[in-house]
Amino acid sequence: MNRPDDRRLEPRSPAGARGVVLAHGLELPCLIVDQSAGGLRLRLERNLALSGPVVVIDLAGAAAIEADVVWRKGQEAGLKQRARSSLRGLVPSRLAPARAAFLRAGGR
């Protein structure tokens, strides 16, 4: 259940999943802390200025999540999800870098 000060419209679920963030030529590991139908919260390994549109690769789920960064606090970032696509099999050309990063990270 959401806390009274939580502004999310959908309930969040703990994830604890390994991921990779692709943003502006950067590729860095992250932890998907929790997620809801509309977004997710990440914990980055470094305190980097993450902004704009990003692609988060959910390694366990073999998915590319296209999202916008809506807030940052230290090594954590909140993202609003725009689209989610499978990285198994053929992918649209815009997700080719995400599929390559998924394979480099050990995804199958």
GROMACS .gro file of N, CA, C and O in nm:
model
  432
    1MET      N    1   0.084  -0.118   0.000
    1MET     CA    2   0.000   0.000   0.000
    1MET      C    3   0.088   0.125   0.000
    1MET      O    4   0.192   0.128   0.063
    2ASN      N    5   0.046   0.228  -0.069
    2ASN     CA    6   0.123   0.351  -0.079
    2ASN      C    7   0.116   0.430   0.051
    2ASN      O    8   0.016   0.432   0.119
    3ARG      N    9   0.225   0.498   0.083
    3ARG     CA   10   0.228   0.589   0.197
    3ARG      C   11   0.143   0.711   0.163
    3ARG      O   12   0.126   0.745   0.047
    4PRO      N   13   0.091   0.783   0.264
    4PRO     CA   14   0.009   0.902   0.236
    4PRO      C   15   0.084   1.010   0.159
    4PRO      O   16   0.024   1.083   0.081
    5ASP      N   17   0.217   1.021   0.177
    5ASP     CA   18   0.293   1.125   0.107
    5ASP      C   19   0.343   1.079  -0.030
    5ASP      O   20   0.410   1.153  -0.099
    6ASP      N   21   0.311   0.957  -0.069
    6ASP     CA   22   0.353   0.903  -0.198
    6ASP      C   23   0.255   0.951  -0.306
    6ASP      O   24   0.135   0.935  -0.293
    7ARG      N   25   0.308   1.011  -0.413
    7ARG     CA   26   0.222   1.067  -0.516
    7ARG      C   27   0.194   0.971  -0.631
    7ARG      O   28   0.131   1.009  -0.728
    8ARG      N   29   0.238   0.848  -0.622
    8ARG     CA   30   0.214   0.754  -0.731
    8ARG      C   31   0.066   0.717  -0.738
    8ARG      O   32   0.000   0.701  -0.637
    9LEU      N   33   0.020   0.699  -0.861
    9LEU     CA   34  -0.118   0.658  -0.881
    9LEU      C   35  -0.132   0.506  -0.875
    9LEU      O   36  -0.238   0.455  -0.843
   10GLU      N   37  -0.025   0.434  -0.910
   10GLU     CA   38  -0.028   0.289  -0.909
   10GLU      C   39   0.057   0.238  -0.792
   10GLU      O   40   0.155   0.301  -0.754
   11PRO      N   41   0.022   0.122  -0.738
   11PRO     CA   42   0.105   0.065  -0.631
   11PRO      C   43   0.241   0.023  -0.685
   11PRO      O   44   0.252  -0.019  -0.800
   12ARG      N   45   0.344   0.036  -0.602
   12ARG     CA   46   0.477  -0.004  -0.644
   12ARG      C   47   0.509  -0.143  -0.588
   12ARG      O   48   0.458  -0.180  -0.484
   13SER      N   49   0.592  -0.215  -0.659
   13SER     CA   50   0.635  -0.348  -0.617
   13SER      C   51   0.786  -0.350  -0.606
   13SER      O   52   0.856  -0.298  -0.694
   14PRO      N   53   0.839  -0.409  -0.500
   14PRO     CA   54   0.985  -0.421  -0.491
   14PRO      C   55   1.036  -0.507  -0.607
   14PRO      O   56   0.971  -0.604  -0.644
   15ALA      N   57   1.148  -0.470  -0.664
   15ALA     CA   58   1.202  -0.545  -0.776
   15ALA      C   59   1.336  -0.608  -0.740
   15ALA      O   60   1.354  -0.728  -0.753
   16GLY      N   61   1.432  -0.527  -0.699
   16GLY     CA   62   1.564  -0.579  -0.666
   16GLY      C   63   1.630  -0.648  -0.784
   16GLY      O   64   1.704  -0.745  -0.767
   17ALA      N   65   1.605  -0.600  -0.905
   17ALA     CA   66   1.657  -0.664  -1.027
   17ALA      C   67   1.778  -0.588  -1.081
   17ALA      O   68   1.782  -0.465  -1.077
   18ARG      N   69   1.873  -0.664  -1.133
   18ARG     CA   70   1.989  -0.601  -1.199
   18ARG      C   71   1.946  -0.541  -1.331
   18ARG      O   72   1.861  -0.597  -1.400
   19GLY      N   73   2.008  -0.427  -1.363
   19GLY     CA   74   1.977  -0.362  -1.489
   19GLY      C   75   2.097  -0.287  -1.544
   19GLY      O   76   2.203  -0.281  -1.481
   20VAL      N   77   2.077  -0.231  -1.661
   20VAL     CA   78   2.177  -0.147  -1.726
   20VAL      C   79   2.103  -0.026  -1.781
   20VAL      O   80   1.995  -0.041  -1.838
   21VAL      N   81   2.160   0.093  -1.760
   21VAL     CA   82   2.100   0.216  -1.812
   21VAL      C   83   2.180   0.263  -1.932
   21VAL      O   84   2.304   0.270  -1.926
   22LEU      N   85   2.111   0.295  -2.040
   22LEU     CA   86   2.172   0.355  -2.158
   22LEU      C   87   2.121   0.498  -2.169
   22LEU      O   88   2.000   0.520  -2.175
   23ALA      N   89   2.215   0.594  -2.167
   23ALA     CA   90   2.177   0.735  -2.176
   23ALA      C   91   2.291   0.816  -2.234
   23ALA      O   92   2.402   0.812  -2.183
   24HIS      N   93   2.265   0.889  -2.341
   24HIS     CA   94   2.361   0.984  -2.398
   24HIS      C   95   2.502   0.923  -2.411
   24HIS      O   96   2.600   0.981  -2.363
   25GLY      N   97   2.512   0.804  -2.469
   25GLY     CA   98   2.642   0.742  -2.488
   25GLY      C   99   2.698   0.672  -2.366
   25GLY      O  100   2.807   0.620  -2.369
   26LEU      N  101   2.625   0.673  -2.255
   26LEU     CA  102   2.667   0.606  -2.133
   26LEU      C  103   2.600   0.469  -2.124
   26LEU      O  104   2.486   0.452  -2.167
   27GLU      N  105   2.671   0.375  -2.066
   27GLU     CA  106   2.615   0.243  -2.036
   27GLU      C  107   2.664   0.208  -1.897
   27GLU      O  108   2.783   0.190  -1.876
   28LEU      N  109   2.572   0.207  -1.799
   28LEU     CA  110   2.616   0.180  -1.663
   28LEU      C  111   2.521   0.087  -1.590
   28LEU      O  112   2.400   0.091  -1.612
   29PRO      N  113   2.577   0.002  -1.504
   29PRO     CA  114   2.494  -0.091  -1.428
   29PRO      C  115   2.407  -0.017  -1.327
   29PRO      O  116   2.443   0.092  -1.280
   30CYS      N  117   2.294  -0.076  -1.294
   30CYS     CA  118   2.204  -0.019  -1.195
   30CYS      C  119   2.127  -0.130  -1.127
   30CYS      O  120   2.132  -0.246  -1.168
   31LEU      N  121   2.054  -0.091  -1.024
   31LEU     CA  122   1.962  -0.182  -0.957
   31LEU      C  123   1.823  -0.122  -0.972
   31LEU      O  124   1.802  -0.004  -0.943
   32ILE      N  125   1.729  -0.202  -1.022
   32ILE     CA  126   1.590  -0.158  -1.030
   32ILE      C  127   1.531  -0.185  -0.892
   32ILE      O  128   1.505  -0.300  -0.856
   33VAL      N  129   1.517  -0.080  -0.813
   33VAL     CA  130   1.476  -0.093  -0.673
   33VAL      C  131   1.329  -0.132  -0.662
   33VAL      O  132   1.294  -0.226  -0.592
   34ASP      N  133   1.243  -0.057  -0.730
   34ASP     CA  134   1.101  -0.091  -0.733
   34ASP      C  135   1.041  -0.039  -0.862
   34ASP      O  136   1.102   0.038  -0.935
   35GLN      N  137   0.920  -0.088  -0.890
   35GLN     CA  138   0.853  -0.046  -1.012
   35GLN      C  139   0.702  -0.048  -0.994
   35GLN      O  140   0.650  -0.115  -0.905
   36SER      N  141   0.636   0.030  -1.078
   36SER     CA  142   0.490   0.032  -1.084
   36SER      C  143   0.454   0.028  -1.231
   36SER      O  144   0.541   0.024  -1.317
   37ALA      N  145   0.326   0.031  -1.260
   37ALA     CA  146   0.283   0.026  -1.400
   37ALA      C  147   0.334   0.147  -1.478
   37ALA      O  148   0.358   0.138  -1.598
   38GLY      N  149   0.354   0.260  -1.410
   38GLY     CA  150   0.393   0.382  -1.480
   38GLY      C  151   0.538   0.423  -1.468
   38GLY      O  152   0.583   0.513  -1.537
   39GLY      N  153   0.614   0.357  -1.381
   39GLY     CA  154   0.752   0.400  -1.365
   39GLY      C  155   0.836   0.306  -1.282
   39GLY      O  156   0.792   0.197  -1.246
   40LEU      N  157   0.957   0.350  -1.255
   40LEU     CA  158   1.049   0.270  -1.176
   40LEU      C  159   1.149   0.358  -1.104
   40LEU      O  160   1.169   0.473  -1.141
   41ARG      N  161   1.208   0.303  -1.000
   41ARG     CA  162   1.312   0.373  -0.924
   41ARG      C  163   1.439   0.293  -0.938
   41ARG      O  164   1.441   0.171  -0.918
   42LEU      N  165   1.548   0.363  -0.973
   42LEU     CA  166   1.679   0.300  -0.994
   42LEU      C  167   1.777   0.346  -0.889
   42LEU      O  168   1.770   0.459  -0.841
   43ARG      N  169   1.872   0.261  -0.859
   43ARG     CA  170   1.989   0.299  -0.780
   43ARG      C  171   2.109   0.277  -0.870
   43ARG      O  172   2.136   0.165  -0.913
   44LEU      N  173   2.181   0.386  -0.899
   44LEU     CA  174   2.297   0.381  -0.986
   44LEU      C  175   2.421   0.346  -0.906
   44LEU      O  176   2.427   0.371  -0.785
   45GLU      N  177   2.521   0.289  -0.972
   45GLU     CA  178   2.645   0.256  -0.903
   45GLU      C  179   2.729   0.380  -0.876
   45GLU      O  180   2.813   0.380  -0.788
   46ARG      N  181   2.708   0.485  -0.956
   46ARG     CA  182   2.781   0.611  -0.938
   46ARG      C  183   2.683   0.726  -0.935
   46ARG      O  184   2.575   0.718  -0.989
   47ASN      N  185   2.726   0.834  -0.874
   47ASN     CA  186   2.644   0.954  -0.867
   47ASN      C  187   2.666   1.036  -0.993
   47ASN      O  188   2.746   1.127  -0.996
   48LEU      N  189   2.596   1.001  -1.100
   48LEU     CA  190   2.609   1.070  -1.228
   48LEU      C  191   2.484   1.151  -1.256
   48LEU      O  192   2.375   1.117  -1.211
   49ALA      N  193   2.500   1.256  -1.334
   49ALA     CA  194   2.386   1.339  -1.374
   49ALA      C  195   2.310   1.267  -1.484
   49ALA      O  196   2.345   1.275  -1.601
   50LEU      N  197   2.209   1.196  -1.447
   50LEU     CA  198   2.125   1.122  -1.541
   50LEU      C  199   2.004   1.208  -1.573
   50LEU      O  200   1.932   1.251  -1.481
   51SER      N  201   1.983   1.237  -1.700
   51SER     CA  202   1.868   1.321  -1.737
   51SER      C  203   1.818   1.280  -1.875
   51SER      O  204   1.883   1.206  -1.947
   52GLY      N  205   1.702   1.334  -1.908
   52GLY     CA  206   1.645   1.311  -2.040
   52GLY      C  207   1.592   1.171  -2.060
   52GLY      O  208   1.576   1.095  -1.965
   53PRO      N  209   1.568   1.135  -2.184
   53PRO     CA  210   1.519   1.000  -2.212
   53PRO      C  211   1.632   0.898  -2.195
   53PRO      O  212   1.747   0.925  -2.229
   54VAL      N  213   1.598   0.783  -2.139
   54VAL     CA  214   1.694   0.675  -2.119
   54VAL      C  215   1.628   0.543  -2.157
   54VAL      O  216   1.506   0.535  -2.171
   55VAL      N  217   1.710   0.440  -2.171
   55VAL     CA  218   1.660   0.304  -2.187
   55VAL      C  219   1.719   0.224  -2.072
   55VAL      O  220   1.840   0.224  -2.051
   56VAL      N  221   1.632   0.159  -1.996
   56VAL     CA  222   1.675   0.072  -1.887
   56VAL      C  223   1.656  -0.071  -1.933
   56VAL      O  224   1.548  -0.108  -1.980
   57ILE      N  225   1.761  -0.150  -1.921
   57ILE     CA  226   1.753  -0.290  -1.959
   57ILE      C  227   1.731  -0.372  -1.832
   57ILE      O  228   1.814  -0.369  -1.741
   58ASP      N  229   1.620  -0.440  -1.825
   58ASP     CA  230   1.589  -0.532  -1.716
   58ASP      C  231   1.650  -0.665  -1.757
   58ASP      O  232   1.598  -0.734  -1.845
   59LEU      N  233   1.764  -0.701  -1.695
   59LEU     CA  234   1.836  -0.821  -1.736
   59LEU      C  235   1.757  -0.949  -1.711
   59LEU      O  236   1.754  -1.038  -1.795
   60ALA      N  237   1.691  -0.959  -1.596
   60ALA     CA  238   1.614  -1.080  -1.564
   60ALA      C  239   1.491  -1.093  -1.653
   60ALA      O  240   1.455  -1.202  -1.695
   61GLY      N  241   1.428  -0.980  -1.683
   61GLY     CA  242   1.307  -0.982  -1.765
   61GLY      C  243   1.334  -0.973  -1.914
   61GLY      O  244   1.240  -0.978  -1.993
   62ALA      N  245   1.460  -0.958  -1.954
   62ALA     CA  246   1.499  -0.947  -2.095
   62ALA      C  247   1.415  -0.840  -2.165
   62ALA      O  248   1.359  -0.862  -2.272
   63ALA      N  249   1.406  -0.722  -2.101
   63ALA     CA  250   1.322  -0.615  -2.155
   63ALA      C  251   1.397  -0.484  -2.159
   63ALA      O  252   1.482  -0.456  -2.074
   64ALA      N  253   1.363  -0.403  -2.258
   64ALA     CA  254   1.413  -0.266  -2.268
   64ALA      C  255   1.298  -0.175  -2.229
   64ALA      O  256   1.188  -0.184  -2.285
   65ILE      N  257   1.322  -0.088  -2.132
   65ILE     CA  258   1.220   0.004  -2.083
   65ILE      C  259   1.262   0.145  -2.124
   65ILE      O  260   1.362   0.197  -2.076
   66GLU      N  261   1.185   0.204  -2.215
   66GLU     CA  262   1.212   0.341  -2.258
   66GLU      C  263   1.143   0.432  -2.157
   66GLU      O  264   1.024   0.415  -2.127
   67ALA      N  265   1.220   0.527  -2.102
   67ALA     CA  266   1.165   0.609  -1.993
   67ALA      C  267   1.226   0.748  -1.991
   67ALA      O  268   1.330   0.773  -2.054
   68ASP      N  269   1.160   0.837  -1.918
   68ASP     CA  270   1.209   0.973  -1.895
   68ASP      C  271   1.247   0.986  -1.748
   68ASP      O  272   1.172   0.939  -1.661
   69VAL      N  273   1.359   1.051  -1.721
   69VAL     CA  274   1.401   1.076  -1.584
   69VAL      C  275   1.316   1.191  -1.531
   69VAL      O  276   1.311   1.298  -1.590
   70VAL      N  277   1.247   1.168  -1.418
   70VAL     CA  278   1.161   1.272  -1.361
   70VAL      C  279   1.217   1.329  -1.231
   70VAL      O  280   1.181   1.440  -1.192
   71TRP      N  281   1.304   1.253  -1.162
   71TRP     CA  282   1.370   1.308  -1.044
   71TRP      C  283   1.499   1.233  -1.018
   71TRP      O  284   1.518   1.121  -1.066
   72ARG      N  285   1.589   1.299  -0.946
   72ARG     CA  286   1.717   1.240  -0.905
   72ARG      C  287   1.748   1.285  -0.764
   72ARG      O  288   1.725   1.400  -0.729
   73LYS      N  289   1.800   1.194  -0.684
   73LYS     CA  290   1.842   1.228  -0.548
   73LYS      C  291   1.961   1.138  -0.516
   73LYS      O  292   1.945   1.018  -0.496
   74GLY      N  293   2.081   1.198  -0.518
   74GLY     CA  294   2.202   1.119  -0.495
   74GLY      C  295   2.219   1.014  -0.603
   74GLY      O  296   2.221   1.046  -0.721
   75GLN      N  297   2.229   0.889  -0.562
   75GLN     CA  298   2.248   0.780  -0.658
   75GLN      C  299   2.116   0.717  -0.703
   75GLN      O  300   2.117   0.618  -0.775
   76GLU      N  301   2.003   0.774  -0.663
   76GLU     CA  302   1.873   0.720  -0.703
   76GLU      C  303   1.807   0.812  -0.804
   76GLU      O  304   1.828   0.932  -0.804
   77ALA      N  305   1.726   0.750  -0.890
   77ALA     CA  306   1.652   0.825  -0.991
   77ALA      C  307   1.515   0.763  -1.008
   77ALA      O  308   1.499   0.641  -1.001
   78GLY      N  309   1.415   0.850  -1.031
   78GLY     CA  310   1.279   0.806  -1.060
   78GLY      C  311   1.251   0.827  -1.207
   78GLY      O  312   1.283   0.932  -1.262
   79LEU      N  313   1.195   0.726  -1.270
   79LEU     CA  314   1.169   0.732  -1.414
   79LEU      C  315   1.023   0.707  -1.444
   79LEU      O  316   0.958   0.626  -1.377
   80LYS      N  317   0.972   0.775  -1.546
   80LYS     CA  318   0.837   0.751  -1.596
   80LYS      C  319   0.850   0.666  -1.721
   80LYS      O  320   0.915   0.704  -1.818
   81GLN      N  321   0.787   0.551  -1.718
   81GLN     CA  322   0.797   0.455  -1.828
   81GLN      C  323   0.712   0.499  -1.947
   81GLN      O  324   0.597   0.536  -1.932
   82ARG      N  325   0.773   0.496  -2.067
   82ARG     CA  326   0.701   0.528  -2.190
   82ARG      C  327   0.664   0.403  -2.267
   82ARG      O  328   0.557   0.394  -2.325
   83ALA      N  329   0.757   0.304  -2.272
   83ALA     CA  330   0.732   0.181  -2.348
   83ALA      C  331   0.820   0.070  -2.293
   83ALA      O  332   0.926   0.097  -2.236
   84ARG      N  333   0.776  -0.052  -2.311
   84ARG     CA  334   0.851  -0.169  -2.268
   84ARG      C  335   0.850  -0.268  -2.384
   84ARG      O  336   0.743  -0.300  -2.437
   85SER      N  337   0.970  -0.319  -2.422
   85SER     CA  338   0.982  -0.412  -2.534
   85SER      C  339   1.072  -0.527  -2.496
   85SER      O  340   1.171  -0.509  -2.425
   86SER      N  341   1.040  -0.644  -2.548
   86SER     CA  342   1.123  -0.761  -2.524
   86SER      C  343   1.254  -0.749  -2.602
   86SER      O  344   1.257  -0.696  -2.713
   87LEU      N  345   1.362  -0.799  -2.543
   87LEU     CA  346   1.491  -0.799  -2.611
   87LEU      C  347   1.525  -0.939  -2.665
   87LEU      O  348   1.635  -0.963  -2.711
   88ARG      N  349   1.431  -1.031  -2.658
   88ARG     CA  350   1.450  -1.164  -2.715
   88ARG      C  351   1.406  -1.160  -2.860
   88ARG      O  352   1.301  -1.106  -2.893
   89GLY      N  353   1.486  -1.217  -2.947
   89GLY     CA  354   1.451  -1.220  -3.089
   89GLY      C  355   1.480  -1.087  -3.157
   89GLY      O  356   1.567  -1.011  -3.114
   90LEU      N  357   1.405  -1.058  -3.262
   90LEU     CA  358   1.425  -0.935  -3.338
   90LEU      C  359   1.372  -0.816  -3.260
   90LEU      O  360   1.270  -0.824  -3.192
   91VAL      N  361   1.445  -0.705  -3.269
   91VAL     CA  362   1.404  -0.581  -3.202
   91VAL      C  363   1.402  -0.468  -3.303
   91VAL      O  364   1.472  -0.473  -3.403
   92PRO      N  365   1.324  -0.364  -3.279
   92PRO     CA  366   1.327  -0.247  -3.367
   92PRO      C  367   1.467  -0.185  -3.368
   92PRO      O  368   1.541  -0.196  -3.270
   93SER      N  369   1.502  -0.119  -3.476
   93SER     CA  370   1.638  -0.062  -3.490
   93SER      C  371   1.672   0.035  -3.377
   93SER      O  372   1.787   0.044  -3.336
   94ARG      N  373   1.573   0.108  -3.323
   94ARG     CA  374   1.601   0.203  -3.216
   94ARG      C  375   1.648   0.131  -3.089
   94ARG      O  376   1.711   0.192  -3.002
   95LEU      N  377   1.619   0.000  -3.077
   95LEU     CA  378   1.659  -0.076  -2.958
   95LEU      C  379   1.780  -0.166  -2.983
   95LEU      O  380   1.818  -0.243  -2.895
   96ALA      N  381   1.842  -0.155  -3.101
   96ALA     CA  382   1.960  -0.236  -3.131
   96ALA      C  383   2.072  -0.213  -3.028
   96ALA      O  384   2.134  -0.311  -2.981
   97PRO      N  385   2.102  -0.089  -2.987
   97PRO     CA  386   2.204  -0.070  -2.883
   97PRO      C  387   2.165  -0.136  -2.750
   97PRO      O  388   2.250  -0.189  -2.678
   98ALA      N  389   2.036  -0.137  -2.717
   98ALA     CA  390   1.990  -0.201  -2.593
   98ALA      C  391   2.009  -0.352  -2.601
   98ALA      O  392   2.052  -0.415  -2.505
   99ARG      N  393   1.977  -0.411  -2.716
   99ARG     CA  394   1.996  -0.556  -2.732
   99ARG      C  395   2.143  -0.591  -2.722
   99ARG      O  396   2.179  -0.689  -2.657
  100ALA      N  397   2.231  -0.512  -2.782
  100ALA     CA  398   2.376  -0.537  -2.775
  100ALA      C  399   2.424  -0.527  -2.630
  100ALA      O  400   2.503  -0.612  -2.584
  101ALA      N  401   2.377  -0.428  -2.555
  101ALA     CA  402   2.416  -0.413  -2.414
  101ALA      C  403   2.361  -0.530  -2.332
  101ALA      O  404   2.429  -0.580  -2.242
  102PHE      N  405   2.242  -0.576  -2.362
  102PHE     CA  406   2.180  -0.690  -2.294
  102PHE      C  407   2.267  -0.815  -2.314
  102PHE      O  408   2.297  -0.887  -2.218
  103LEU      N  409   2.312  -0.838  -2.437
  103LEU     CA  410   2.397  -0.955  -2.465
  103LEU      C  411   2.534  -0.942  -2.397
  103LEU      O  412   2.586  -1.040  -2.343
  104ARG      N  413   2.591  -0.820  -2.397
  104ARG     CA  414   2.720  -0.799  -2.329
  104ARG      C  415   2.710  -0.825  -2.179
  104ARG      O  416   2.806  -0.871  -2.116
  105ALA      N  417   2.595  -0.796  -2.122
  105ALA     CA  418   2.574  -0.814  -1.978
  105ALA      C  419   2.542  -0.959  -1.941
  105ALA      O  420   2.517  -0.990  -1.827
  106GLY      N  421   2.540  -1.046  -2.042
  106GLY     CA  422   2.515  -1.188  -2.015
  106GLY      C  423   2.375  -1.233  -2.040
  106GLY      O  424   2.339  -1.347  -2.007
  107GLY      N  425   2.290  -1.147  -2.095
  107GLY     CA  426   2.152  -1.186  -2.124
  107GLY      C  427   2.144  -1.284  -2.240
  107GLY      O  428   2.232  -1.288  -2.325
  108ARG      N  429   2.039  -1.365  -2.238
  108ARG     CA  430   2.017  -1.462  -2.347
  108ARG      C  431   1.873  -1.466  -2.387
  108ARG      O  432   1.785  -1.445  -2.315
   0.00000   0.00000   0.00000
